mmCIF file of C-alpha atoms in Angstrom:
data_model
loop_
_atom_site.group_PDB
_atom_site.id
_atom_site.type_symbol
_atom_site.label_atom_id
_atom_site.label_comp_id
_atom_site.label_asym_id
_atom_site.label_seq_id
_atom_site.Cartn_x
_atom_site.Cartn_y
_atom_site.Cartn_z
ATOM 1 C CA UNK A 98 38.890 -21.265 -12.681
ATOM 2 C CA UNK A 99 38.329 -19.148 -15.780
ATOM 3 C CA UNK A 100 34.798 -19.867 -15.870
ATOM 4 C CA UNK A 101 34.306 -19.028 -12.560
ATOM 5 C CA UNK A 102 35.950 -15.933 -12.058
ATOM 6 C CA UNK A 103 33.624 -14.578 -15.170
ATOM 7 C CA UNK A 104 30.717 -15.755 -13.488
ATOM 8 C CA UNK A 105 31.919 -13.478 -10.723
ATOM 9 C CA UNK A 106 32.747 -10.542 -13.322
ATOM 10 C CA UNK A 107 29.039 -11.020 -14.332
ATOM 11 C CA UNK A 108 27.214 -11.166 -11.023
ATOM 12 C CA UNK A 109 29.157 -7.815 -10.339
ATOM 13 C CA UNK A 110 28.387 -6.155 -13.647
ATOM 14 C CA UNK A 111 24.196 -7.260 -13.154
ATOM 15 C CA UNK A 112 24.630 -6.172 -9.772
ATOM 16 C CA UNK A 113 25.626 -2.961 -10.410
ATOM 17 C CA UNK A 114 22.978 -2.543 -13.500
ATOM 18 C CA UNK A 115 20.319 -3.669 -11.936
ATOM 19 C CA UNK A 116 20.536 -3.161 -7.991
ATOM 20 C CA UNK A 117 19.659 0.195 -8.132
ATOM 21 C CA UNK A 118 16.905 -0.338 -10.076
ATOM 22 C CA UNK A 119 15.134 -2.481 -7.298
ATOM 23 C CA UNK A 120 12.976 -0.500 -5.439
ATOM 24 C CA UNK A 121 11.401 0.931 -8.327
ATOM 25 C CA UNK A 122 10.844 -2.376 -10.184
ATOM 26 C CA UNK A 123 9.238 -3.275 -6.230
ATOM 27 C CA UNK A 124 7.032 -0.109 -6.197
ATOM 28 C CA UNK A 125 6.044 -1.342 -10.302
ATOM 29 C CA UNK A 126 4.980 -4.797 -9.068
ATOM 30 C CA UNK A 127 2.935 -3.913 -5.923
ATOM 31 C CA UNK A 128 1.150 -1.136 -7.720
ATOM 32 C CA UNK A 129 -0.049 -4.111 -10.095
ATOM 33 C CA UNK A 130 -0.466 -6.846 -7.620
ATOM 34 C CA UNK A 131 -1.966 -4.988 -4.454
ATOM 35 C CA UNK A 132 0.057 -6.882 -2.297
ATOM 36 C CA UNK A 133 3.442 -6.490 -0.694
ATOM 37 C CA UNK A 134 4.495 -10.354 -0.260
ATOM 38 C CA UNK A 135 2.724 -10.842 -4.363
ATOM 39 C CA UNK A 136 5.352 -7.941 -5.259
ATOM 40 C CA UNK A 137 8.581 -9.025 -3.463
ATOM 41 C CA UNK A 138 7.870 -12.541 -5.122
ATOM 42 C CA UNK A 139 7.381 -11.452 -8.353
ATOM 43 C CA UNK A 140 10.757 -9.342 -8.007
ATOM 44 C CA UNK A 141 12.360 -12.036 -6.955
ATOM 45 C CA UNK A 142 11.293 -14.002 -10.047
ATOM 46 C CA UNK A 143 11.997 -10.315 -12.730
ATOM 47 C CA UNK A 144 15.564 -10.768 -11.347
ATOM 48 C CA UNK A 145 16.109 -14.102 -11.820
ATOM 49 C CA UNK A 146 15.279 -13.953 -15.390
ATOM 50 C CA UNK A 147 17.187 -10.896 -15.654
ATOM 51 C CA UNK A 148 19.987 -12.880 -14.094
ATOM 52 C CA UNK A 149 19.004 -15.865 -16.604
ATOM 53 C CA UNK A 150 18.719 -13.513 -19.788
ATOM 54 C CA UNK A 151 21.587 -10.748 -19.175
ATOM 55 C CA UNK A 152 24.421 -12.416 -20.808
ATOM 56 C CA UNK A 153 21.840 -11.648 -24.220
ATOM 57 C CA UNK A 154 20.987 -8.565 -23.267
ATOM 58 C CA UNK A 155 23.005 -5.912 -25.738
ATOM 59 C CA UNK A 156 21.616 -2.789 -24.481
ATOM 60 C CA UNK A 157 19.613 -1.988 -27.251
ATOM 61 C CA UNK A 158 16.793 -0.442 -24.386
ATOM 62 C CA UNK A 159 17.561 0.649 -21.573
ATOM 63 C CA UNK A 160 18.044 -1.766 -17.873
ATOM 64 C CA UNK A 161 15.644 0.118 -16.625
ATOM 65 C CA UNK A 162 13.259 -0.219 -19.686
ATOM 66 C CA UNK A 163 14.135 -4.071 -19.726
ATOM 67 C CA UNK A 164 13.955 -4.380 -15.867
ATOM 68 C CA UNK A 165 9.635 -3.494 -16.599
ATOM 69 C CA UNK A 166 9.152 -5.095 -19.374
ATOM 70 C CA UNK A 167 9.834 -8.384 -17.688
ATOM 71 C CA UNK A 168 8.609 -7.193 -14.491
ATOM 72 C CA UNK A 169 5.267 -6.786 -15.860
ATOM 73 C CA UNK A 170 4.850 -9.860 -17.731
ATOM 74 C CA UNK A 171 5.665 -11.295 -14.784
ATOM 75 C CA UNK A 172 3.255 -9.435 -12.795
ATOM 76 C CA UNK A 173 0.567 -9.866 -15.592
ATOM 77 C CA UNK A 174 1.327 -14.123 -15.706
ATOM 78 C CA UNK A 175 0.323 -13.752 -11.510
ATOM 79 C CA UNK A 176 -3.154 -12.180 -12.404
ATOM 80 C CA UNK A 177 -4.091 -14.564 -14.380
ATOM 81 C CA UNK A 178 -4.232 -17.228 -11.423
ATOM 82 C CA UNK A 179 -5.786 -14.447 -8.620
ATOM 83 C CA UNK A 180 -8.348 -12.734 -7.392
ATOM 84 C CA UNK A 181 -8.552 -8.925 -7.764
ATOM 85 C CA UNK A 182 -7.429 -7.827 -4.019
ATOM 86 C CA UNK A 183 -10.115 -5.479 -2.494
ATOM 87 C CA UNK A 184 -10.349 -3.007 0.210
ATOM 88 C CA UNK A 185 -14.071 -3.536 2.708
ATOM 89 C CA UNK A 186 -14.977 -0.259 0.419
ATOM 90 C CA UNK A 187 -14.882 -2.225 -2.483
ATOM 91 C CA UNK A 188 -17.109 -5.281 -1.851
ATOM 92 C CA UNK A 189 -20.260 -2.855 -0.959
ATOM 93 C CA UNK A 190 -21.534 0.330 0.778
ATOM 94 C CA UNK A 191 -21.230 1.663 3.914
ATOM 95 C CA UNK A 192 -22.755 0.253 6.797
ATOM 96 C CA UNK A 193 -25.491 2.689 8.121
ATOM 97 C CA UNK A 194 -26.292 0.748 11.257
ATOM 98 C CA UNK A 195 -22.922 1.723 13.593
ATOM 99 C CA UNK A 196 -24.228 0.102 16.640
ATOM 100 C CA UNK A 197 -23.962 -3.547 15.001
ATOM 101 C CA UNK A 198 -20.651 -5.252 15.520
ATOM 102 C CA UNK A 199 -18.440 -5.156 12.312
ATOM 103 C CA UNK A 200 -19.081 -8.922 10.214
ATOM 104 C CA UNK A 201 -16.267 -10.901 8.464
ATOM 105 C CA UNK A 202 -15.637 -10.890 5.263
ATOM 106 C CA UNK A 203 -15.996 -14.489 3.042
ATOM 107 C CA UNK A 204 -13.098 -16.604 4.009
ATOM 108 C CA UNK A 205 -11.326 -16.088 0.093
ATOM 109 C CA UNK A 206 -11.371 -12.718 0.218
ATOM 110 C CA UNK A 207 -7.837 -11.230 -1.137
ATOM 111 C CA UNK A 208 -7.089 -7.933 0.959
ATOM 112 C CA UNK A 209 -5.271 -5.402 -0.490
ATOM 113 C CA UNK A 210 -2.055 -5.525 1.603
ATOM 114 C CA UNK A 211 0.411 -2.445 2.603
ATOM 115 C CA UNK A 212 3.489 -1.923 1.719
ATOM 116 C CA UNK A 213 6.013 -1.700 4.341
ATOM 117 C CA UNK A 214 8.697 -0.110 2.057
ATOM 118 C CA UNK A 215 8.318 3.464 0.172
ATOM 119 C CA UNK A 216 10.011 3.070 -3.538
ATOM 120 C CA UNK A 217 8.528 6.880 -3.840
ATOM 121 C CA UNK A 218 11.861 7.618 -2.023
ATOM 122 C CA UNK A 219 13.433 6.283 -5.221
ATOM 123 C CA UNK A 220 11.025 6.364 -8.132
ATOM 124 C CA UNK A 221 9.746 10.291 -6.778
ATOM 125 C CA UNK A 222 6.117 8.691 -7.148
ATOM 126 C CA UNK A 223 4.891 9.262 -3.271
ATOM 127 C CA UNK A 224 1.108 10.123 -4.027
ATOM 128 C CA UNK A 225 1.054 6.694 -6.607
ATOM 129 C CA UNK A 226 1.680 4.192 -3.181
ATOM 130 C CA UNK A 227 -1.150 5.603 -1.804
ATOM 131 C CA UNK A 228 -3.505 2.583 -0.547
ATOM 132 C CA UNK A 229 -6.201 4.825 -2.262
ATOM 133 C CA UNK A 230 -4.725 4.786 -5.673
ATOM 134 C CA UNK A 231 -3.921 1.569 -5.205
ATOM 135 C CA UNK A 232 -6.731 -0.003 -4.590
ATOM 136 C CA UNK A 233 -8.143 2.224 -7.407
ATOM 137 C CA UNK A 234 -5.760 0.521 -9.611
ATOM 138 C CA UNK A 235 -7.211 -2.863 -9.163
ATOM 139 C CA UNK A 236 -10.696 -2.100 -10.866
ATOM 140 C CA UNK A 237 -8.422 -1.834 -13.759
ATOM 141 C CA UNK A 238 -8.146 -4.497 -16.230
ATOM 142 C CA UNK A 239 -4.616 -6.136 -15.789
ATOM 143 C CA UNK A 240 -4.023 -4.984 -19.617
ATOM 144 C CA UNK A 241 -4.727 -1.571 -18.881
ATOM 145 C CA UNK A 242 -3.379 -1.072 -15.333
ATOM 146 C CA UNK A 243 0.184 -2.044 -16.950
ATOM 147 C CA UNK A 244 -0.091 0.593 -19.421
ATOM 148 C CA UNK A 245 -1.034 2.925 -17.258
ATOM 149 C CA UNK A 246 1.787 2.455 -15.188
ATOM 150 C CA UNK A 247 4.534 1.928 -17.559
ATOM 151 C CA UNK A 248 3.427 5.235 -19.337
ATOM 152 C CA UNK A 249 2.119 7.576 -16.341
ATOM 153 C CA UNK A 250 4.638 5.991 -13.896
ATOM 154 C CA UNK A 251 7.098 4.773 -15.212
ATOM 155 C CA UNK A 252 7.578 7.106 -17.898
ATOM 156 C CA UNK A 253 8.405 4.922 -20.879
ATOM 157 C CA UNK A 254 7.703 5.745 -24.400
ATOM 158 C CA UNK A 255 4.411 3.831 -26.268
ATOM 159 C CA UNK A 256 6.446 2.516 -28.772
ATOM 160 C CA UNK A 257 8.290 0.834 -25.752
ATOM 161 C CA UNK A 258 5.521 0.047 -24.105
ATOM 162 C CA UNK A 259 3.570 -1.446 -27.228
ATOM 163 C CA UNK A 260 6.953 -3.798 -27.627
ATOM 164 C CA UNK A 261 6.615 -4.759 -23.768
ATOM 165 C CA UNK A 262 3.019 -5.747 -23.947
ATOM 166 C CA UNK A 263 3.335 -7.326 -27.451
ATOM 167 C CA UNK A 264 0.573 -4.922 -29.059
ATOM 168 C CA UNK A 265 0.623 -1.973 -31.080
ATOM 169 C CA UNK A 266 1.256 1.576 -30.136
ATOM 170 C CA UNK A 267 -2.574 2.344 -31.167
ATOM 171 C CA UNK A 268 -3.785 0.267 -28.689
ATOM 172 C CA UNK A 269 -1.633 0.833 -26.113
ATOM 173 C CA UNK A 270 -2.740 4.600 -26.698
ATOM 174 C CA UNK A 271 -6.070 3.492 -26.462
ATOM 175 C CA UNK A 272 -5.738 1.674 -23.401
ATOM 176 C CA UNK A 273 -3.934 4.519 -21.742
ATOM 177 C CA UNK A 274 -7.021 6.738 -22.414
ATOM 178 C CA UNK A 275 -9.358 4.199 -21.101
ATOM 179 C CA UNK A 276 -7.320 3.643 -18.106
ATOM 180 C CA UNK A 277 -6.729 7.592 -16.841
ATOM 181 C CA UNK A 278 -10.997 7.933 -17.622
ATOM 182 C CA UNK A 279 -11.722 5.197 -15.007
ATOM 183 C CA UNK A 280 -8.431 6.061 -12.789
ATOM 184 C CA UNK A 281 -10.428 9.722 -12.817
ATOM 185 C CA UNK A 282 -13.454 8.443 -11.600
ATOM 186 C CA UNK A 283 -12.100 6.708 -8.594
ATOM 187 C CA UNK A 284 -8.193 8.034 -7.562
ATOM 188 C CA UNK A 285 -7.755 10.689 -4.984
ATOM 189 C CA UNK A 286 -6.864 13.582 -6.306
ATOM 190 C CA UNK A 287 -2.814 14.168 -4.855
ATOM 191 C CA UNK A 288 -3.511 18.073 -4.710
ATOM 192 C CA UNK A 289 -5.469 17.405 -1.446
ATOM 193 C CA UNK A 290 -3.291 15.125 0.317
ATOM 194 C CA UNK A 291 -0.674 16.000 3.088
ATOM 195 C CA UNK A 292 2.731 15.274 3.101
ATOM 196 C CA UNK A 293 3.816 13.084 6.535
ATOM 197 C CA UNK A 294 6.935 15.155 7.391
ATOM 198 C CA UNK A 295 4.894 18.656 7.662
ATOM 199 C CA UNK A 296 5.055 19.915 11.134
ATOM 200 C CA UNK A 297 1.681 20.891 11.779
ATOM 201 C CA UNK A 298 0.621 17.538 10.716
ATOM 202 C CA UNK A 299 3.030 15.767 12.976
ATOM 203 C CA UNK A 300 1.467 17.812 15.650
ATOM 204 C CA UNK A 301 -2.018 16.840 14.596
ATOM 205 C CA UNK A 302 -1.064 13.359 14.172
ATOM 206 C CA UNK A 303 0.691 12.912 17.871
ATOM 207 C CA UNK A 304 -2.574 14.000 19.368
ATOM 208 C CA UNK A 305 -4.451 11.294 17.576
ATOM 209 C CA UNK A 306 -2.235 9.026 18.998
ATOM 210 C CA UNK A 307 -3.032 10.921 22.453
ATOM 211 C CA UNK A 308 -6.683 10.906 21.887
ATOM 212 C CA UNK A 309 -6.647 7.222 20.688
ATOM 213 C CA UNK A 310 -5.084 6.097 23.917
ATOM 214 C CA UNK A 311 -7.463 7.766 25.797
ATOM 215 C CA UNK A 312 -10.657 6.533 24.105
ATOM 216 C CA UNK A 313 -11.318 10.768 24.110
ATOM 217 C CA UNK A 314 -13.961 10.254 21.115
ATOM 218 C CA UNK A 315 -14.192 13.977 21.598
ATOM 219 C CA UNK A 316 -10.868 14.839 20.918
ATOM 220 C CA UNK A 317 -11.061 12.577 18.106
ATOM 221 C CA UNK A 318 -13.777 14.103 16.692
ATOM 222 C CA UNK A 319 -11.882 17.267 16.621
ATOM 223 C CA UNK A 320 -8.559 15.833 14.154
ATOM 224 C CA UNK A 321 -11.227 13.995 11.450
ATOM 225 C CA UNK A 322 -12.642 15.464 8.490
ATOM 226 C CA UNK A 323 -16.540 15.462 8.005
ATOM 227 C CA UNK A 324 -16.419 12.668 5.207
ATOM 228 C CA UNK A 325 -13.929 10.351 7.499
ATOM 229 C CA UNK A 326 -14.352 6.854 6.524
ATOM 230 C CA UNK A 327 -13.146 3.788 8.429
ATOM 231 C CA UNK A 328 -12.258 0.282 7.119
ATOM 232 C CA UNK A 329 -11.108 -2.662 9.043
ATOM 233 C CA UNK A 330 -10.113 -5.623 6.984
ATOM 234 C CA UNK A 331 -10.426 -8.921 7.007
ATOM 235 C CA UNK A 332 -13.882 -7.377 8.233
ATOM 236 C CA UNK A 333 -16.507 -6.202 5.514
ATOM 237 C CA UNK A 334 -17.921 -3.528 7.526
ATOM 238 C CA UNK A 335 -17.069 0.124 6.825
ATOM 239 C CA UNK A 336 -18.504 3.355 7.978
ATOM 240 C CA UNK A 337 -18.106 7.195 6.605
ATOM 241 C CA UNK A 338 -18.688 10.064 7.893
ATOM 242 C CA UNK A 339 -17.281 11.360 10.948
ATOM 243 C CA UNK A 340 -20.877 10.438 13.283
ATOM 244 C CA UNK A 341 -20.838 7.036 12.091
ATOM 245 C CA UNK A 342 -17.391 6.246 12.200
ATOM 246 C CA UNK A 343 -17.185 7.570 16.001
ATOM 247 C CA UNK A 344 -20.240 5.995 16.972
ATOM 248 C CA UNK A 345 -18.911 2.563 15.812
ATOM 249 C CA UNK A 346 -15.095 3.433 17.435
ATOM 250 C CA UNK A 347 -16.718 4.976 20.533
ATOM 251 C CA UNK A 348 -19.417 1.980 21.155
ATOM 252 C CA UNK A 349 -16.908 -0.916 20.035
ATOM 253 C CA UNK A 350 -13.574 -0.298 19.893
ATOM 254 C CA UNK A 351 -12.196 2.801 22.742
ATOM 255 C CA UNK A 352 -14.633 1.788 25.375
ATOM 256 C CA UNK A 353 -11.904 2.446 27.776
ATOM 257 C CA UNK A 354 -8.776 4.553 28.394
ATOM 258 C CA UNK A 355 -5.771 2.340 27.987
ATOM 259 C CA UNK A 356 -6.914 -0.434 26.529
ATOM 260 C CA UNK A 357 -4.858 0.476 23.173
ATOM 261 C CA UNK A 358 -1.651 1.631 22.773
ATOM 262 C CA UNK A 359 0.004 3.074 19.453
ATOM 263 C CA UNK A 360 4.219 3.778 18.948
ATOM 264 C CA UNK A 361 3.919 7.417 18.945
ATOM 265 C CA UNK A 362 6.856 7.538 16.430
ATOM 266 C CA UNK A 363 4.939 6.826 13.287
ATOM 267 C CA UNK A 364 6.433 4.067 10.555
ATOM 268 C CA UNK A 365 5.670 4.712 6.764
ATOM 269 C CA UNK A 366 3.266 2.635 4.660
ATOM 270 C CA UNK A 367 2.797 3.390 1.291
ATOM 271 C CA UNK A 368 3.957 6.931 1.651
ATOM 272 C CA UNK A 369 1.331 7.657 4.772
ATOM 273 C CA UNK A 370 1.447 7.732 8.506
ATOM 274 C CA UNK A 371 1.409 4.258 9.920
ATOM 275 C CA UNK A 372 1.128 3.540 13.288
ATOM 276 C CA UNK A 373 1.844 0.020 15.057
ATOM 277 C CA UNK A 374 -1.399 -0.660 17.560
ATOM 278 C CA UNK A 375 -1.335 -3.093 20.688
ATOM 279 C CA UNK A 376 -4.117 -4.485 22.728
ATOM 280 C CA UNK A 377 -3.866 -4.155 26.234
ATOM 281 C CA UNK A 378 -3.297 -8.151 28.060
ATOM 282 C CA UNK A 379 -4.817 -9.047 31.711
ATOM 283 C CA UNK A 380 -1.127 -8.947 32.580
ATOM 284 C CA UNK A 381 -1.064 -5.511 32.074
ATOM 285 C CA UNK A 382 1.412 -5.531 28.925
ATOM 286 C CA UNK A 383 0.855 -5.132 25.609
ATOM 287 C CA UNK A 384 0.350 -7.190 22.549
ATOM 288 C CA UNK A 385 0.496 -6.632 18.626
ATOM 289 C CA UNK A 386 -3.126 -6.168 17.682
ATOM 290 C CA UNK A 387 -3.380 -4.463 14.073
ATOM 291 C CA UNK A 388 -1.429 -1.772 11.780
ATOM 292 C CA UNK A 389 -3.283 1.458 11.539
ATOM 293 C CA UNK A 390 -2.772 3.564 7.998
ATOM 294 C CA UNK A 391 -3.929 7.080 8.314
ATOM 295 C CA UNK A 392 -4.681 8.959 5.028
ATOM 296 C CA UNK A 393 -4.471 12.830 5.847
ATOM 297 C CA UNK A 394 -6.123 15.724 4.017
ATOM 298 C CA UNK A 395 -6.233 19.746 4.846
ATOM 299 C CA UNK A 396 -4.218 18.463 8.320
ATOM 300 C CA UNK A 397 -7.383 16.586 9.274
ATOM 301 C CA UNK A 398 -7.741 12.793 8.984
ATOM 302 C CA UNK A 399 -9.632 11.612 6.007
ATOM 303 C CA UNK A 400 -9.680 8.027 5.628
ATOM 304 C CA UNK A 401 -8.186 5.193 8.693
ATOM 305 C CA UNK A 402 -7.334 1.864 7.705
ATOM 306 C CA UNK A 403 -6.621 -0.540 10.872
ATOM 307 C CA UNK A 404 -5.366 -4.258 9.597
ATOM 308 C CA UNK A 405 -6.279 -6.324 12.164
ATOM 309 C CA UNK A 406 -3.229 -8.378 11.255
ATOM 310 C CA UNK A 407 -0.945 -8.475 14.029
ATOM 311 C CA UNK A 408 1.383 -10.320 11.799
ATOM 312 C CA UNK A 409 2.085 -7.465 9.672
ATOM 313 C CA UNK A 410 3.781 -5.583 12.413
ATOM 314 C CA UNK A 411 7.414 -7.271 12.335
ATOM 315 C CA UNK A 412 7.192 -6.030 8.546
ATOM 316 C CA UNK A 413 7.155 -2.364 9.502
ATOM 317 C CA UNK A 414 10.074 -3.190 12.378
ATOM 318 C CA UNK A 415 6.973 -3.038 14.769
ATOM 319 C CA UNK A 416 7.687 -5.240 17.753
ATOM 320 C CA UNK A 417 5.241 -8.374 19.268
ATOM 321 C CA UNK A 418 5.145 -6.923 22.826
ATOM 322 C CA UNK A 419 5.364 -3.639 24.774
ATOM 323 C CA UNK A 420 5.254 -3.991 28.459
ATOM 324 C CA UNK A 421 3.071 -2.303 30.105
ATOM 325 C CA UNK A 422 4.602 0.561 31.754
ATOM 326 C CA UNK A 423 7.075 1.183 27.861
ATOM 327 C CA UNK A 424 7.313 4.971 27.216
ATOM 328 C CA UNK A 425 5.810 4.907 23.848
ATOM 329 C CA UNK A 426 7.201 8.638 22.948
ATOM 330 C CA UNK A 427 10.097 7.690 21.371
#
């Protein structure tokens, strides 16, 4: 009895440690993985040998400290055994030709995933869940993406970091250099991107919703910048620029009013308007079709990802169905 009711004293006290540490250590592990299922599994395993290792742990860093040390070992261990997870941007250019149907990607191609959580509302890091910086993440090296993030997101000392990573605090220096020079090259810079609560934007964003619906490629036109790109996974194809990207939604995809419908409420993927998207059935009701993640700059729409992975929806509390005659405004 003894036994047990310090085993309950202990589940309390890591509990209480460590539970509000969660989301962060969540945010940590998708920003190196890429991939919202890869990150809940690899906090499920940081926890466990947390859980495993607390009794020995003295406090001599902090939980938090502790919490990403083993977080990212455990995240590094995973990217040994995959495949860097991609974006259709990152496997080649642009396709030029918009009147050609959009082509598959090969089979094995790991997608970077969204997130349907935002650990910004805890760790105060909105713009670093972007998909953009994200996926700009994943040219990094594994070595270098963790010191990146432990220093520039997490905020932990070298010296702390050099411990975590078993290296020195030269090289993790060096690293960190490295790292922000490519990160440079390839990130979105935050000062241009628009917050999702802003009223004008919310505006903005209701009538692409509107215009969407509608197949009114004009109106569309109107709410996306001039460099608009448009990616699609699993396909490969991807278009930018605002004539391209129209052409290919206007000849393809909103060849009739009605045919898609989007939950005018937006949900929140990695810190950016995301809207659940349905394909119109012969019945006349509606079925999950694909997630669409708008990226918004200067209250204009700069990038749109749609995930034509219906299964994602129930993630973002998306339902399967909408019948046909749903009012979608609230």
């Amino acid at each position: 009895m003894v036994r047990k009711v310090g085993i309950v004293a202990d589940e309390a006290r890591f509990t209480e440690v460590t539970g509000p540490l969660r989301r962060e250590i969540l945010g940590h592990c998708y920003r190196m993985l890429g991939s919202a299922a890869d990150a809940e599994d690899a906090v499920q395993e940081t926890f466990l040998r947390a859980w495993r290792g607390f009794e020995g742990f003295e406090g001599r860093a902090s939980a938090r400290t502790w919490l990403h040390r083993i977080a990212t070992n455990v995240c590094l261990r995973q990217l040994e055994q995959r495949a860097r997870r991609a974006l259709p941007s990152d496997l080649g250019g642009p396709e030029e030709d918009w009147h050609r149907p959009a082509r598959a990607a090969p089979e094995r191609t790991a997608w970077l995933a969204p997130l349907p959580v935002d650990p910004a509302e805890a760790a105060g890091a909105r713009q670093q869940v972007r998909l953009a910086f994200v996926a700009a993440l994943q040219h990094l090296p594994a070595s270098q993406r963790a010191v990146l993030l432990l220093r520039d997101v997490a905020d932990l000392p070298a010296d702390e970091v050099a411990v975590a990573l078993g290296t020195t605090t030269i090289a993790v220096n060096s690293a960190l250099r490295r790292a922000r020079d490519r990160l440079a090259r390839t990130a979105p810079d935050p000062e241009t991107m628009s917050e999702p609560g802003d009223g004008e934007l919310r505006t903005r964003l209701r009538r692409y919703v509107g215009a969407f619906e509608e197949a009114d490629v004009g109106a569309l036109a109107a709410l996306l910048r001039e460099d608009v790109t448009l990616e699609m996974p699993p396909h490969a194809t991807w278009f930018a620029g605002r004539a391209a990207v129209l052409g290919f939604l206007g000849t393809h995809v909103l060849r009739e009013p009605g045919r898609f419908a989007m939950l005018a409420s937006p949900m929140t993927a990695n810190g950016q308007p995301t809207y659940a998207m349905y394909a119109r059935e012969p019945d006349g009701g509606f079925t999950a079709h694909a997630l669409q993640i708008l990226d918004v700059a200067a209250d204009r729409v700069r990038h749109i990802h749609i995930f034509l992975q219906p299964d994602l929806l129930p993630a973002f509390g998306g339902p399967v169905t909408l019948p046909g005659s749903r009012d979608r405004n609230g």
